[in-house]
Coordinates of C-alpha atoms in Angstrom, one line a residue:
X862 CA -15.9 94.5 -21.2
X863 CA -19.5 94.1 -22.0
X864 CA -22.4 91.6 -22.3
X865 CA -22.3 89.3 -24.8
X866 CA -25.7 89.3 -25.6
X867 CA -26.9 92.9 -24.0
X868 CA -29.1 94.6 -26.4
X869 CA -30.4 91.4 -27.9
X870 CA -33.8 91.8 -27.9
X871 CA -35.5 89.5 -30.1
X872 CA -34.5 85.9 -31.6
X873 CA -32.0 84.0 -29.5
X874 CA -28.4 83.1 -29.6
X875 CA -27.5 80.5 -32.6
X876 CA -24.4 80.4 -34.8
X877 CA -25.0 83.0 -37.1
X878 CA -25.9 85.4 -34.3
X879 CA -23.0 84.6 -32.7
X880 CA -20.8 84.6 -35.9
X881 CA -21.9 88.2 -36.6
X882 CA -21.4 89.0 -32.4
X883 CA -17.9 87.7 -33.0
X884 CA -16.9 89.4 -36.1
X885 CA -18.3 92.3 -34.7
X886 CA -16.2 92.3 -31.7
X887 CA -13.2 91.7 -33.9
X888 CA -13.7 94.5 -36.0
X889 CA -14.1 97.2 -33.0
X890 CA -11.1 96.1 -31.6
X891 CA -9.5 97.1 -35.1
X892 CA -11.4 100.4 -34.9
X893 CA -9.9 100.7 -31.1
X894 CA -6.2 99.9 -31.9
X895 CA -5.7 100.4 -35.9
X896 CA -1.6 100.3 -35.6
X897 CA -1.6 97.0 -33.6
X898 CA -2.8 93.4 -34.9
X899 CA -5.8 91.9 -33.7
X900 CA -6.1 88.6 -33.3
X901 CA -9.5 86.9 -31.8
X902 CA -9.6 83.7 -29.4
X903 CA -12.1 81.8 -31.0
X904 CA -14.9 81.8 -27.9
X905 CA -16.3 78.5 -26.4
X906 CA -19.7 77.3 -27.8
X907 CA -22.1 75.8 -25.7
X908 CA -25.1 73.7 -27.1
X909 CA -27.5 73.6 -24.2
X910 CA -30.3 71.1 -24.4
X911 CA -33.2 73.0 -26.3
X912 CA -35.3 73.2 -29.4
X913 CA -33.7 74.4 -32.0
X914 CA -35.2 77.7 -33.4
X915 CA -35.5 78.9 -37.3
X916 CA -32.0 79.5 -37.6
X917 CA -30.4 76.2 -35.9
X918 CA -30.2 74.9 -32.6
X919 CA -29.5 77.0 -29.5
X920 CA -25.6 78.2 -29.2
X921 CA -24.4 80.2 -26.2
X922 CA -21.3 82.1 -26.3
X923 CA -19.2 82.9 -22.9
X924 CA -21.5 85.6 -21.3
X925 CA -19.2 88.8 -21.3
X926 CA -16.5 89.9 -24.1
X927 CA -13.6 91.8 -23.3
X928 CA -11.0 93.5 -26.0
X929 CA -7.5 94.2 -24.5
X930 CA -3.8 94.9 -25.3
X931 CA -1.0 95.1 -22.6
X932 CA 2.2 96.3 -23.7
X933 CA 5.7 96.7 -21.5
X934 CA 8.8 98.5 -21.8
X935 CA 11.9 97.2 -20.9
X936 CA 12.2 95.3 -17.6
X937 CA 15.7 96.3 -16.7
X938 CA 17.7 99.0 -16.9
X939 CA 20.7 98.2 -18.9
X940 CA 18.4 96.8 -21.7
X941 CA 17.4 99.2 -25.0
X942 CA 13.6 100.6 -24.8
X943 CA 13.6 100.6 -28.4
X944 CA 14.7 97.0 -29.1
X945 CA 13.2 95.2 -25.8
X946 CA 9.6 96.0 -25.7
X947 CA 6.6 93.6 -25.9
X948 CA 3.2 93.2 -26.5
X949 CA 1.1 90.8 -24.5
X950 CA -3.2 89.9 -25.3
X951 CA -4.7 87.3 -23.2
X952 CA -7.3 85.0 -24.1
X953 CA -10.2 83.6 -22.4
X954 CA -9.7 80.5 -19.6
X955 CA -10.3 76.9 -20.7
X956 CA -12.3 76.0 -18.2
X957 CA -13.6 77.4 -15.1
X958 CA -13.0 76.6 -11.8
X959 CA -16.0 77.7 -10.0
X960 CA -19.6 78.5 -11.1
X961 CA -19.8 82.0 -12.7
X962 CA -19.5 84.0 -16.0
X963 CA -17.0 83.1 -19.1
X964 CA -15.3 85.2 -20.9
X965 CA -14.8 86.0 -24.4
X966 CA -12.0 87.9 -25.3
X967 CA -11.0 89.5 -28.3
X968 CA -6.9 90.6 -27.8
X969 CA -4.3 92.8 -29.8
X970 CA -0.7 91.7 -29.9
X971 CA 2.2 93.6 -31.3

């Protein structure tokens, strides 16, 4: 888990920025996990109410990015570990109940 924008420390946050932030993510979680698939969970974009800068208009992404993978073996006894197995990545919320941070999440599924 990290901030999405920690270590920015010039320019602001616009969609290339965040295009690059993005891919970026994607490819450590390849790096992290090479033998598993990584699929991303295309973030939420905000557009918040300010002059746009040289590059576009202002985009926020969700303010902290995780990368994951949750994997099981098999849930009962009589069942083959070889053949019942699973994978599991979850994604960032659609909406938040309560005021506080987002999250981005980049996930690895088997």
């Amino acid at each position: 888990m990290s901030s999405t924008y920690g270590g920015m420390l010039e320019g602001y946050p616009c969609k290339p920025v965040n295009d690059m932030k993005v891919r970026s993510l994607q490819r450590q979680a390849e790096r992290a996990f090479p033998s598993t698939p990584v699929h991303a969970v295309p973030p939420s974009r905000e557009y918040p109410d300010q002059a746009a800068g040289a590059f576009g208009p202002v985009e926020v992404l969700p303010s902290v990015a995780c990368i994951g993978t949750f994997r099981s073996t098999a849930v009962a006894p009589e069942l083959d570990p070889v053949l019942h197995r699973s994978a599991l990545g979850l994604g960032r919320p659609t909406h938040r109940t309560r005021p506080g941070p987002r999250s981005l999440w980049i996930t690895c599924l088997e």
